[in-house]
XYZ file of N, CA and C in Angstrom:
771
model
N -65.196 18.907 -59.031
C -64.279 19.399 -58.225
C -64.130 20.612 -57.667
N -65.021 21.620 -57.820
C -64.985 22.774 -56.818
C -65.443 22.635 -55.679
N -65.960 21.684 -55.325
C -66.671 21.406 -54.173
C -65.474 20.211 -53.298
N -64.388 20.025 -53.937
C -63.464 19.587 -52.998
C -62.433 20.343 -52.073
N -62.863 21.223 -51.293
C -61.950 21.810 -50.660
C -61.477 23.098 -51.391
N -60.684 24.136 -50.726
C -60.122 24.798 -51.225
C -59.129 24.810 -51.968
N -58.246 25.646 -52.404
C -57.333 25.469 -53.640
C -56.059 25.014 -53.028
N -55.861 25.452 -51.506
C -54.595 25.392 -50.704
C -54.644 23.706 -50.504
N -55.896 23.455 -50.245
C -56.200 21.597 -49.793
C -55.728 20.840 -50.900
N -56.173 21.186 -52.156
C -55.852 20.415 -53.421
C -54.585 20.836 -53.802
N -53.902 21.744 -53.705
C -52.310 21.731 -53.941
C -51.606 21.019 -52.837
N -52.185 20.841 -51.417
C -51.676 20.248 -50.503
C -51.682 18.410 -51.006
N -52.679 18.218 -51.371
C -53.159 17.025 -51.899
C -52.132 16.546 -52.769
N -51.949 17.377 -53.840
C -51.293 17.079 -55.114
C -49.770 16.884 -54.762
N -49.313 17.846 -53.834
C -48.020 17.901 -53.547
C -47.495 16.547 -52.771
N -48.381 16.131 -51.708
C -48.363 14.790 -51.108
C -48.169 13.893 -51.831
N -48.802 13.736 -52.988
C -48.936 12.792 -53.910
C -47.699 12.574 -54.339
N -46.834 13.803 -55.368
C -45.867 13.822 -55.826
C -44.670 13.366 -54.885
N -44.608 13.901 -53.988
C -43.469 13.657 -52.857
C -43.570 12.273 -52.443
N -44.520 11.538 -52.363
C -44.883 10.509 -52.124
C -44.374 9.371 -53.579
N -44.482 9.748 -54.534
C -44.030 9.246 -55.950
C -42.733 9.181 -56.087
N -41.860 10.530 -55.704
C -40.518 10.656 -55.839
C -39.913 9.585 -54.761
N -40.643 9.365 -53.557
C -39.951 8.514 -52.644
C -39.966 7.277 -53.166
N -41.317 6.825 -53.750
C -41.150 5.676 -54.212
C -40.250 4.949 -55.230
N -39.883 6.097 -56.112
C -38.770 6.339 -56.924
C -37.566 5.936 -56.587
N -37.003 6.636 -55.408
C -35.870 6.574 -54.543
C -35.930 5.068 -53.758
N -37.088 4.466 -53.316
C -36.987 3.631 -52.678
C -36.568 2.402 -53.848
N -37.012 2.218 -55.049
C -36.823 1.208 -56.105
C -35.344 1.556 -56.389
N -34.849 2.821 -56.532
C -33.655 2.695 -56.861
C -32.619 2.443 -56.029
N -32.830 2.907 -54.786
C -31.984 2.455 -53.798
C -31.848 0.814 -53.927
N -32.626 0.164 -53.854
C -33.055 -1.476 -53.757
C -32.132 -1.746 -54.810
N -32.471 -1.347 -55.952
C -31.228 -1.713 -56.993
C -30.124 -1.458 -56.937
N -29.298 -0.435 -56.338
C -28.208 -0.061 -55.982
C -27.558 -1.078 -54.944
N -28.509 -1.149 -53.955
C -28.326 -1.986 -52.826
C -27.853 -3.693 -53.285
N -28.662 -4.104 -54.085
C -28.269 -5.501 -54.357
C -27.401 -5.720 -55.510
N -26.745 -4.682 -56.248
C -25.778 -4.463 -56.892
C -24.660 -4.401 -56.032
N -24.327 -3.650 -55.180
C -23.159 -3.650 -54.219
C -23.112 -4.681 -53.598
N -24.126 -5.666 -53.047
C -23.822 -6.641 -52.355
C -23.453 -7.884 -53.182
N -23.788 -7.680 -54.517
C -23.012 -8.640 -55.657
C -21.508 -8.328 -56.081
N -21.434 -7.119 -56.083
C -19.869 -6.447 -56.018
C -19.102 -7.048 -54.971
N -19.659 -6.696 -53.784
C -19.029 -7.283 -52.608
C -18.802 -8.523 -52.221
N -19.818 -9.589 -52.776
C -19.549 -10.748 -52.625
C -18.473 -11.467 -53.453
N -18.718 -10.699 -54.835
C -17.569 -11.055 -55.774
C -15.967 -10.931 -55.393
N -16.063 -9.442 -54.545
C -14.852 -9.314 -54.057
C -14.032 -10.120 -53.126
N -14.871 -10.845 -52.336
C -14.298 -11.692 -51.311
C -15.189 -11.538 -50.006
N -16.376 -10.731 -49.876
C -17.032 -10.400 -48.582
C -16.402 -9.073 -47.830
N -15.439 -8.941 -47.122
C -14.738 -7.733 -46.530
C -15.976 -7.157 -45.315
N -16.098 -5.959 -45.510
C -17.127 -5.343 -44.468
C -18.527 -5.440 -44.855
N -19.081 -6.392 -45.869
C -20.224 -6.292 -46.272
C -21.565 -6.455 -45.205
N -21.084 -7.202 -44.173
C -22.073 -7.389 -43.282
C -22.541 -6.023 -42.286
N -21.015 -5.034 -42.111
C -21.427 -3.387 -41.523
C -22.289 -2.780 -42.332
N -22.057 -3.016 -43.781
C -22.672 -1.867 -44.527
C -24.223 -2.384 -44.826
N -24.232 -3.713 -44.543
C -25.827 -4.104 -44.806
C -26.686 -3.680 -43.761
N -26.195 -3.680 -42.515
C -27.142 -2.796 -41.584
C -27.683 -1.418 -41.884
N -26.354 -0.636 -42.417
C -26.819 0.594 -42.177
C -27.640 1.065 -43.514
N -27.585 0.097 -44.856
C -28.336 0.307 -45.836
C -29.900 -0.224 -45.453
N -30.068 -1.076 -44.639
C -31.519 -1.719 -44.416
C -32.058 -0.539 -43.294
N -31.540 0.173 -42.533
C -32.074 1.343 -41.832
C -32.356 2.129 -42.881
N -31.395 2.715 -43.736
C -31.838 3.738 -44.703
C -33.004 3.306 -45.688
N -33.077 2.053 -46.137
C -34.177 1.520 -46.784
C -35.678 1.494 -46.248
N -35.651 1.319 -44.895
C -36.870 1.115 -44.175
C -37.322 2.551 -43.879
N -36.105 3.425 -43.837
C -36.459 4.907 -43.477
C -37.305 5.496 -44.796
N -36.631 5.217 -45.906
C -37.584 5.496 -47.081
C -38.622 4.965 -47.272
N -38.967 3.880 -47.277
C -39.985 2.677 -47.076
C -41.039 3.575 -46.244
N -40.737 4.023 -45.085
C -41.509 4.199 -44.009
C -41.955 5.852 -44.221
N -41.232 6.583 -44.928
C -41.649 7.691 -45.356
C -42.572 8.124 -46.482
N -42.191 6.904 -47.514
C -43.145 6.948 -48.705
C -44.616 6.608 -47.995
N -44.732 5.704 -47.060
C -46.091 4.938 -46.567
C -46.705 6.230 -45.665
N -45.920 6.932 -44.672
C -46.564 8.105 -44.247
C -47.243 8.927 -45.261
N -46.367 9.355 -46.328
C -47.038 10.265 -47.112
C -48.365 9.958 -47.896
N -48.222 8.782 -48.213
C -49.504 7.842 -48.889
C -50.690 7.784 -48.051
N -50.159 7.587 -46.670
C -51.443 7.629 -46.011
C -51.831 8.988 -45.680
N -51.137 10.183 -45.593
C -51.850 11.519 -45.797
C -52.521 12.041 -46.765
N -51.998 11.792 -48.269
C -52.703 11.700 -49.370
C -53.940 10.969 -49.271
N -54.229 9.626 -48.659
C -55.594 8.717 -48.814
C -56.381 9.700 -47.664
N -56.084 10.086 -46.436
C -56.750 10.867 -45.710
C -56.951 12.097 -46.125
N -56.628 12.936 -47.062
C -56.941 14.317 -47.357
C -58.087 13.833 -48.601
N -57.952 13.019 -49.298
C -58.781 12.454 -50.589
C -60.024 11.806 -49.577
N -60.121 11.119 -48.745
C -61.254 10.729 -47.983
C -62.397 11.784 -47.454
N -61.464 12.750 -46.765
C -62.008 13.902 -46.194
C -62.676 15.106 -47.336
N -62.067 15.256 -48.319
C -62.399 16.518 -49.349
C -63.579 15.415 -49.847
N -63.616 14.145 -50.356
C -64.924 13.464 -50.982
C -65.791 13.435 -50.015
N -65.795 13.263 -48.720
C -66.978 13.470 -47.729
C -67.464 14.799 -47.923
N -66.333 15.486 -47.536
C -67.438 17.214 -47.679
C -67.913 17.505 -49.177
N -67.208 17.043 -50.338
C -68.136 17.170 -51.594
C -69.482 16.548 -51.550
N -69.553 14.999 -51.050
C -70.661 14.346 -51.114
C -71.587 15.014 -50.148
N -71.412 15.673 -49.265
C -72.212 16.057 -48.418
C -73.045 17.280 -48.877
N -71.973 18.099 -49.682
C -72.749 19.421 -49.992
C -73.441 19.075 -51.304
N -73.072 17.883 -52.170
C -73.964 17.644 -53.461
C -75.073 17.179 -52.809
N -75.317 16.493 -51.973
C -76.522 15.877 -51.329
C -77.327 16.921 -50.860
N -76.681 18.000 -50.116
C -77.598 18.772 -49.812
C -78.405 19.714 -50.807
N -77.420 20.196 -51.668
C -78.177 21.028 -52.865
C -79.268 20.156 -53.731
N -79.145 18.662 -53.627
C -79.890 18.119 -54.584
C -81.224 17.931 -53.753
N -81.295 17.613 -52.552
C -82.347 17.476 -51.421
C -83.047 18.644 -51.274
N -82.397 19.991 -51.788
C -82.986 21.306 -51.268
C -83.350 21.461 -52.768
N -82.956 21.105 -53.613
C -83.644 21.060 -55.301
C -85.044 20.469 -55.234
N -85.184 19.292 -54.629
C -86.019 18.542 -55.099
C -87.175 18.982 -53.769
N -86.853 19.428 -52.626
C -88.065 19.953 -51.968
C -88.574 21.272 -52.233
N -87.728 21.835 -52.963
C -88.320 23.462 -53.250
C -88.779 23.352 -54.766
N -88.993 21.938 -55.603
C -89.170 21.970 -56.978
C -90.754 22.284 -56.882
N -90.851 22.849 -58.267
C -92.350 23.368 -58.305
C -93.264 22.015 -58.783
N -94.832 22.241 -58.595
C -95.486 21.062 -59.019
C -95.177 20.513 -60.699
N -95.147 21.900 -61.477
C -94.936 21.575 -62.810
C -93.211 20.888 -63.312
N -92.660 20.999 -62.185
C -91.283 20.127 -62.271
C -91.726 18.295 -62.245
N -92.557 17.872 -61.105
C -93.031 16.874 -61.239
C -93.870 16.291 -62.112
N -94.726 17.181 -62.459
C -95.741 16.760 -63.785
C -94.824 16.386 -65.212
N -93.971 17.266 -65.479
C -92.868 16.983 -66.659
C -91.836 15.961 -66.304
N -91.570 15.788 -65.221
C -90.242 14.801 -65.273
C -90.861 13.335 -64.725
N -90.500 12.283 -65.120
C -90.958 11.032 -64.776
C -90.170 10.662 -63.347
N -90.918 9.675 -62.341
C -90.480 9.536 -61.288
C -89.358 8.962 -61.086
N -89.258 8.231 -62.269
C -88.139 6.975 -62.430
C -86.806 7.712 -62.683
N -87.118 8.795 -63.355
C -85.758 9.717 -63.989
C -85.284 10.390 -62.436
N -86.427 10.857 -61.644
C -85.726 11.561 -60.379
C -85.375 10.648 -59.503
N -85.791 9.351 -59.556
C -85.061 8.223 -58.463
C -83.678 7.834 -59.407
N -83.711 7.699 -60.718
C -82.289 7.705 -60.930
C -81.227 8.331 -60.735
N -81.807 9.625 -60.477
C -80.805 10.912 -60.413
C -80.327 10.814 -58.974
N -81.204 10.198 -58.090
C -81.130 10.316 -56.656
C -80.279 9.024 -56.452
N -80.464 8.011 -57.223
C -79.827 6.881 -56.555
C -78.314 6.879 -57.446
N -78.734 6.284 -58.453
C -77.338 6.154 -59.342
C -76.432 7.287 -59.530
N -76.810 8.635 -59.781
C -75.781 9.537 -59.946
C -75.553 9.990 -58.462
N -75.830 9.735 -57.695
C -75.384 10.352 -56.183
C -74.695 8.960 -55.755
N -74.740 7.576 -56.183
C -73.654 6.933 -55.900
C -72.422 6.999 -56.783
N -72.250 7.292 -57.720
C -71.094 7.805 -58.515
C -70.554 9.065 -58.043
N -71.324 9.830 -57.695
C -70.849 11.176 -56.876
C -69.955 10.428 -55.234
N -70.767 9.935 -54.484
C -70.185 9.539 -53.491
C -69.081 8.479 -53.665
N -69.054 7.521 -54.982
C -67.895 6.367 -54.586
C -67.090 6.772 -55.910
N -67.625 6.639 -57.199
C -66.560 6.892 -58.071
C -65.955 8.084 -58.340
N -66.375 9.247 -57.988
C -65.454 10.405 -58.217
C -64.295 10.521 -57.374
N -64.390 10.221 -56.130
C -63.663 9.940 -55.158
C -62.447 9.284 -55.486
N -62.823 7.660 -55.846
C -61.897 7.001 -56.069
C -61.492 7.204 -57.692
N -61.777 8.012 -58.389
C -61.187 8.539 -59.886
C -59.772 9.379 -59.542
N -60.462 10.254 -58.465
C -59.516 11.418 -58.330
C -57.978 10.779 -57.384
N -58.540 9.851 -56.333
C -57.426 9.056 -56.032
C -56.593 8.178 -56.950
N -57.019 7.506 -57.796
C -56.581 6.719 -58.849
C -55.624 7.696 -59.687
N -56.229 8.738 -60.270
C -55.561 9.462 -60.669
C -54.083 10.057 -60.452
N -53.876 10.036 -59.315
C -52.321 10.570 -58.566
C -52.159 9.548 -57.684
N -52.559 8.063 -58.015
C -52.035 7.125 -57.426
C -50.557 6.878 -57.409
N -50.121 6.651 -56.224
C -48.255 6.288 -56.392
C -48.347 4.872 -56.222
N -49.217 4.017 -56.397
C -48.814 2.496 -56.476
C -48.574 2.109 -58.069
N -47.733 1.132 -58.166
C -47.816 0.454 -59.546
C -48.828 -0.156 -60.596
N -50.022 -0.189 -59.865
C -51.168 -0.672 -60.569
C -52.095 0.292 -61.050
N -51.420 1.228 -61.063
C -52.379 2.307 -61.666
C -52.170 3.988 -61.272
N -52.715 4.855 -61.993
C -52.153 6.194 -61.459
C -51.437 6.941 -62.375
N -51.675 8.083 -62.693
C -50.422 8.967 -63.532
C -49.206 8.905 -63.021
N -49.361 9.081 -61.383
C -47.835 9.364 -60.925
C -47.172 8.150 -60.815
N -47.971 7.170 -60.547
C -47.573 5.626 -60.433
C -46.866 4.996 -61.691
N -47.449 5.678 -62.879
C -46.808 5.329 -64.245
C -45.690 6.215 -64.471
N -45.511 7.482 -63.928
C -44.742 8.387 -63.724
C -43.358 7.684 -63.035
N -43.588 7.027 -61.921
C -42.732 6.473 -60.986
C -41.918 5.044 -61.418
N -42.629 4.544 -62.297
C -42.079 3.198 -62.805
C -41.257 3.679 -63.859
N -41.813 4.657 -64.770
C -40.832 5.053 -65.976
C -39.547 5.769 -65.066
N -39.603 6.721 -64.216
C -38.488 7.082 -63.615
C -37.468 6.159 -63.256
N -38.124 5.059 -62.247
C -37.006 4.038 -61.889
C -36.433 3.282 -63.012
N -37.104 2.754 -64.202
C -36.880 2.437 -65.410
C -35.825 3.422 -65.898
N -35.984 4.680 -65.909
C -34.977 5.721 -66.694
C -33.897 5.458 -65.837
N -33.900 5.523 -64.347
C -32.747 5.405 -63.545
C -31.671 4.202 -63.799
N -32.693 2.911 -64.174
C -31.862 1.870 -63.955
C -31.599 1.218 -65.568
N -32.368 1.603 -66.597
C -32.138 1.071 -67.927
C -32.490 2.166 -68.470
N -31.866 3.472 -69.179
C -32.702 4.379 -69.879
C -32.951 3.597 -71.347
N -32.148 2.910 -71.520
C -32.733 2.226 -73.286
C -33.816 1.773 -73.287
N -34.312 1.277 -72.038
C -35.537 0.666 -72.099
C -36.661 1.629 -72.723
N -36.496 2.917 -72.405
C -37.732 3.553 -72.481
C -37.864 4.158 -74.126
N -37.036 3.516 -74.903
C -37.376 3.514 -76.405
C -38.419 2.555 -76.885
N -38.734 1.441 -76.146
C -39.791 0.677 -76.357
C -41.045 1.483 -75.893
N -40.885 2.097 -74.882
C -42.102 2.852 -74.242
C -42.763 3.801 -75.447
N -41.852 4.594 -75.893
C -42.389 5.486 -76.745
C -42.871 4.803 -78.159
N -41.980 3.908 -78.641
C -42.556 3.122 -79.491
C -43.851 2.507 -79.570
N -44.262 1.994 -78.409
C -45.624 1.328 -78.091
C -46.497 2.493 -77.739
N -46.066 3.721 -77.229
C -47.221 4.847 -76.777
C -48.427 4.920 -77.617
N -47.810 5.177 -79.190
C -49.091 5.180 -80.151
C -50.131 4.254 -80.137
N -49.666 2.832 -80.204
C -50.624 1.732 -80.029
C -51.617 1.993 -78.647
N -50.947 2.178 -77.404
C -51.976 2.493 -76.464
C -52.893 3.468 -76.629
N -52.469 4.503 -77.044
C -53.543 5.415 -77.170
C -54.435 5.228 -78.171
N -53.981 4.799 -79.294
C -55.540 4.016 -80.035
C -55.943 3.111 -79.612
N -55.519 2.127 -78.923
C -56.435 1.124 -78.163
C -57.327 1.990 -77.052
N -56.735 2.838 -76.444
C -57.334 3.723 -75.344
C -58.549 4.493 -75.783
N -58.285 4.962 -76.815
C -59.504 5.743 -77.458
C -60.739 5.039 -78.122
N -60.301 4.005 -78.855
C -61.565 2.922 -79.079
C -62.359 2.386 -77.835
N -61.694 2.062 -76.796
C -62.152 1.497 -75.700
C -63.029 2.548 -74.853
N -62.441 3.900 -74.663
C -62.875 4.899 -73.847
C -64.595 5.204 -74.793
N -64.591 5.197 -75.900
C -65.424 6.109 -77.014
C -66.873 4.903 -76.645
N -66.251 3.640 -76.980
C -67.318 2.467 -76.576
C -67.644 2.239 -75.152
N -67.194 2.352 -74.107
C -67.296 2.600 -72.767
C -68.019 3.587 -72.570
N -68.110 4.802 -73.066
C -68.634 6.031 -72.630
C -70.041 5.648 -73.236
N -70.249 5.471 -74.324
C -71.495 5.469 -74.981
C -72.487 4.170 -74.477
N -71.834 3.342 -73.977
C -72.618 2.097 -73.381
C -73.053 2.411 -71.915
N -71.932 3.322 -71.207
C -72.746 3.858 -69.734
C -73.751 4.834 -69.899
N -73.724 5.734 -70.983
C -74.697 6.733 -71.113
C -76.074 5.762 -71.284
N -75.703 4.902 -72.262
C -77.084 3.928 -72.410
C -77.419 3.340 -70.901
N -76.712 2.663 -70.436
C -77.136 2.228 -68.866
C -77.739 2.867 -68.399
N -77.234 4.455 -68.069
C -77.857 5.322 -66.859
C -79.480 5.693 -67.555
N -79.388 5.774 -69.002
C -80.778 6.232 -69.486
C -81.810 5.039 -69.426
N -81.170 3.853 -69.355
C -82.030 2.643 -69.517
C -82.381 2.054 -67.853
N -82.022 2.847 -66.940
C -82.511 2.597 -65.377
C -83.507 3.717 -65.118
N -83.686 4.836 -66.008
C -84.958 5.229 -65.546
C -86.163 5.107 -65.753
N -86.416 3.909 -67.175
C -87.845 3.363 -67.369
C -87.910 2.222 -66.071
N -86.929 1.676 -65.694
C -87.204 0.508 -64.587
C -87.542 1.287 -63.242
N -86.746 2.086 -62.752
C -87.555 2.906 -61.805
C -88.854 3.221 -61.721
N -89.107 4.092 -63.055
C -90.704 4.427 -63.189
C -91.452 3.114 -63.072
N -91.217 2.320 -63.727
C -92.272 0.795 -63.726
C -92.399 0.378 -62.715
N -91.235 0.273 -61.843
C -91.118 -0.500 -60.471
C -92.110 0.448 -59.276
N -92.066 1.690 -59.626
C -92.660 2.753 -58.462
C -94.228 2.821 -59.224
N -94.547 2.695 -60.410
C -96.027 2.707 -60.646
C -96.590 1.270 -60.105
N -96.053 0.322 -60.250
C -96.476 -1.130 -59.803
C -96.514 -1.300 -58.247
N -95.544 -0.580 -57.500
C -95.683 -0.842 -56.222
C -97.309 0.285 -56.014
N -97.343 1.392 -56.330
C -98.634 2.527 -56.033
C -99.629 1.538 -56.662
N -99.886 0.811 -57.815
C -100.976 0.242 -58.178
C -100.930 -1.205 -58.200
N -100.532 -1.679 -56.747
C -100.404 -3.212 -56.853
C -101.765 -3.634 -56.723
N -102.770 -2.909 -55.888
C -104.100 -3.437 -55.496
C -104.753 -3.807 -57.029
N -104.375 -2.755 -57.839
C -105.403 -2.555 -59.189
C -104.804 -3.783 -60.036
N -103.657 -3.849 -59.980
C -102.925 -4.965 -60.785
C -103.369 -6.430 -60.501
N -103.336 -6.747 -58.988
C -103.865 -7.679 -58.521
C -105.644 -7.958 -58.760
N -105.954 -6.928 -58.834
C -107.314 -7.370 -59.054
C -107.668 -7.579 -60.375
N -107.165 -7.102 -61.235
C -107.331 -7.519 -62.668
C -106.488 -8.851 -63.295
N -105.514 -9.439 -62.383
C -104.707 -10.422 -62.532
C -103.933 -9.836 -63.314
N -103.184 -9.032 -63.584
C -102.172 -8.434 -64.724
C -100.653 -8.559 -64.027
N -100.426 -9.378 -63.149
C -99.197 -9.800 -62.524
C -98.174 -10.205 -63.566
N -98.669 -11.173 -64.156
C -97.394 -11.707 -65.348
C -97.259 -10.617 -66.517
N -98.163 -9.740 -66.833
C -97.922 -8.670 -67.621
C -96.883 -7.510 -67.298
N -97.219 -7.073 -66.047
C -95.960 -6.409 -65.323
C -94.767 -7.001 -64.895
N -94.664 -8.193 -64.886
C -93.305 -9.009 -64.611
C -92.558 -9.266 -65.662
N -93.147 -9.322 -66.813
C -92.773 -9.443 -68.213
C -91.886 -8.041 -68.433
N -92.751 -7.190 -68.374
C -92.647 -5.760 -68.940
C -91.188 -5.436 -67.889
N -91.183 -5.755 -66.613
C -89.931 -5.517 -65.842
C -88.706 -6.166 -66.427
N -88.969 -7.560 -66.584
C -87.921 -8.397 -67.368
C -87.262 -7.745 -68.442
N -88.461 -7.264 -69.448
C -87.630 -6.614 -70.640
C -86.895 -5.669 -70.457
N -87.281 -4.629 -69.416
C -86.600 -3.300 -69.205
C -85.242 -3.696 -68.513
N -85.310 -4.934 -67.717
C -83.954 -5.233 -67.008
C -83.000 -5.640 -68.054
N -83.705 -6.512 -69.026
C -82.687 -7.448 -69.915
C -82.216 -5.746 -70.807
N -82.924 -5.098 -71.081
C -82.267 -3.838 -72.187
C -81.143 -3.111 -71.201
N -81.056 -3.013 -69.920
C -80.268 -2.275 -68.935
C -78.979 -3.413 -69.097
N -79.390 -4.959 -68.865
C -78.099 -5.436 -68.647
C -77.340 -5.433 -69.837
N -78.254 -5.368 -71.226
C -77.417 -5.485 -72.446
C -76.278 -4.378 -72.434
N -76.769 -3.145 -72.046
C -75.815 -1.963 -72.023
C -74.949 -2.152 -71.017
N -74.999 -2.879 -69.826
C -74.132 -3.075 -68.920
C -72.780 -4.149 -69.527
N -73.263 -4.988 -70.099
C -72.518 -6.181 -70.730
C -71.572 -5.491 -71.925
N -72.097 -4.474 -72.818
C -71.454 -3.761 -73.570
C -70.330 -3.167 -73.015
N -70.643 -2.316 -71.842
C -69.815 -1.483 -71.303
C -68.703 -2.115 -70.686
N -68.930 -3.454 -70.316
C -67.717 -4.333 -69.500
C -67.080 -5.017 -70.603
N -67.337 -5.393 -71.914
C -66.732 -5.998 -72.809
C -65.926 -4.836 -73.435
N -66.346 -3.779 -73.604
C -65.386 -2.545 -74.153
C -64.190 -2.673 -72.952
N -64.538 -2.421 -71.862
C -63.195 -2.520 -71.053
C -62.327 -3.792 -71.170
N -62.876 -4.835 -71.101
C -62.246 -6.173 -71.398
C -61.289 -6.155 -72.771
N -61.959 -5.550 -73.821
C -61.390 -5.851 -75.132
C -60.302 -4.402 -74.978
N -60.319 -3.528 -74.264
C -59.306 -2.672 -73.797
C -58.004 -3.286 -73.150
N -58.341 -3.927 -72.258
C -57.310 -4.756 -71.255
C -56.588 -5.928 -72.103
N -57.326 -6.598 -73.048
C -56.831 -7.573 -73.749
C -55.945 -7.048 -74.525
N -56.056 -5.997 -75.414
C -54.941 -5.158 -76.462
C -53.851 -4.924 -75.661
N -54.299 -4.261 -74.186
C -52.979 -3.309 -73.546
C -51.888 -4.690 -73.084
N -52.677 -5.858 -72.488
C -51.723 -6.795 -72.133
C -51.160 -7.477 -72.986
N -51.720 -7.376 -74.237
C -50.907 -8.104 -75.475
C -49.762 -7.208 -75.823
N -50.099 -5.773 -76.117
C -49.093 -5.196 -76.162
C -47.645 -4.899 -75.306
N -48.410 -5.196 -74.005
C -47.121 -5.107 -72.928
C -46.387 -6.606 -73.064
N -47.322 -7.398 -73.125
C -46.522 -9.182 -73.581
C -45.239 -9.081 -74.652
N -46.011 -7.923 -75.836
C -45.026 -7.817 -76.956
C -43.844 -7.420 -76.682
N -43.913 -6.109 -75.805
C -42.445 -5.490 -75.585
C -41.551 -6.224 -74.680
N -42.142 -7.070 -73.594
C -41.441 -7.811 -72.874
C -40.711 -8.921 -73.683
């Protein structure tokens, strides 16, 4: 995260995210009050409801447009800082490989080097930027600020409903810890299982003439299948841990509703 721009840029990104979340809460709260006022006005016999509705619609559109622009600025800063960090990491990794000693290549398997250059860099380019954005996401579907915005909306409209949240919070945390540990271990095994696949594939490409001369294609193919099967087992384990956590989180949410 130290490569994601200066401290001022990080604080600006966080500030935009917080202000966007506040506008999101204001938009939901205003919509709830607008709906309630229309019902009260209709029950009272109409009156000047039509005149108030146009001004309320303009104010609601202004709040929504401001929240959208803030979220757009937040996304642009996240993309720019993520690209800058990826370029810096790519440059450092390439410089390290080019200037590495012969002893390093003798002691390190080619598959492990390829795994770091392919899989780890892919995570740096894609997952880290997405995680940073998701962490402060202002949408209702995820993110710390998104969750706080929803809780803020609930607190403004129905404060008593927050009691259920604090009751279910320990259960959510318990399920999260179980799913996190299993998912982390399976992902580590998945990353470690990718190095033998890259090593075997690199050796096969380099020695393809010798393999064809001795008719050993079937043996190399079977070895490759076994390695891919081992990695696929780790991938399935990681996905299962995530699905298990989502099932229990959904069950808890359904029970609360």
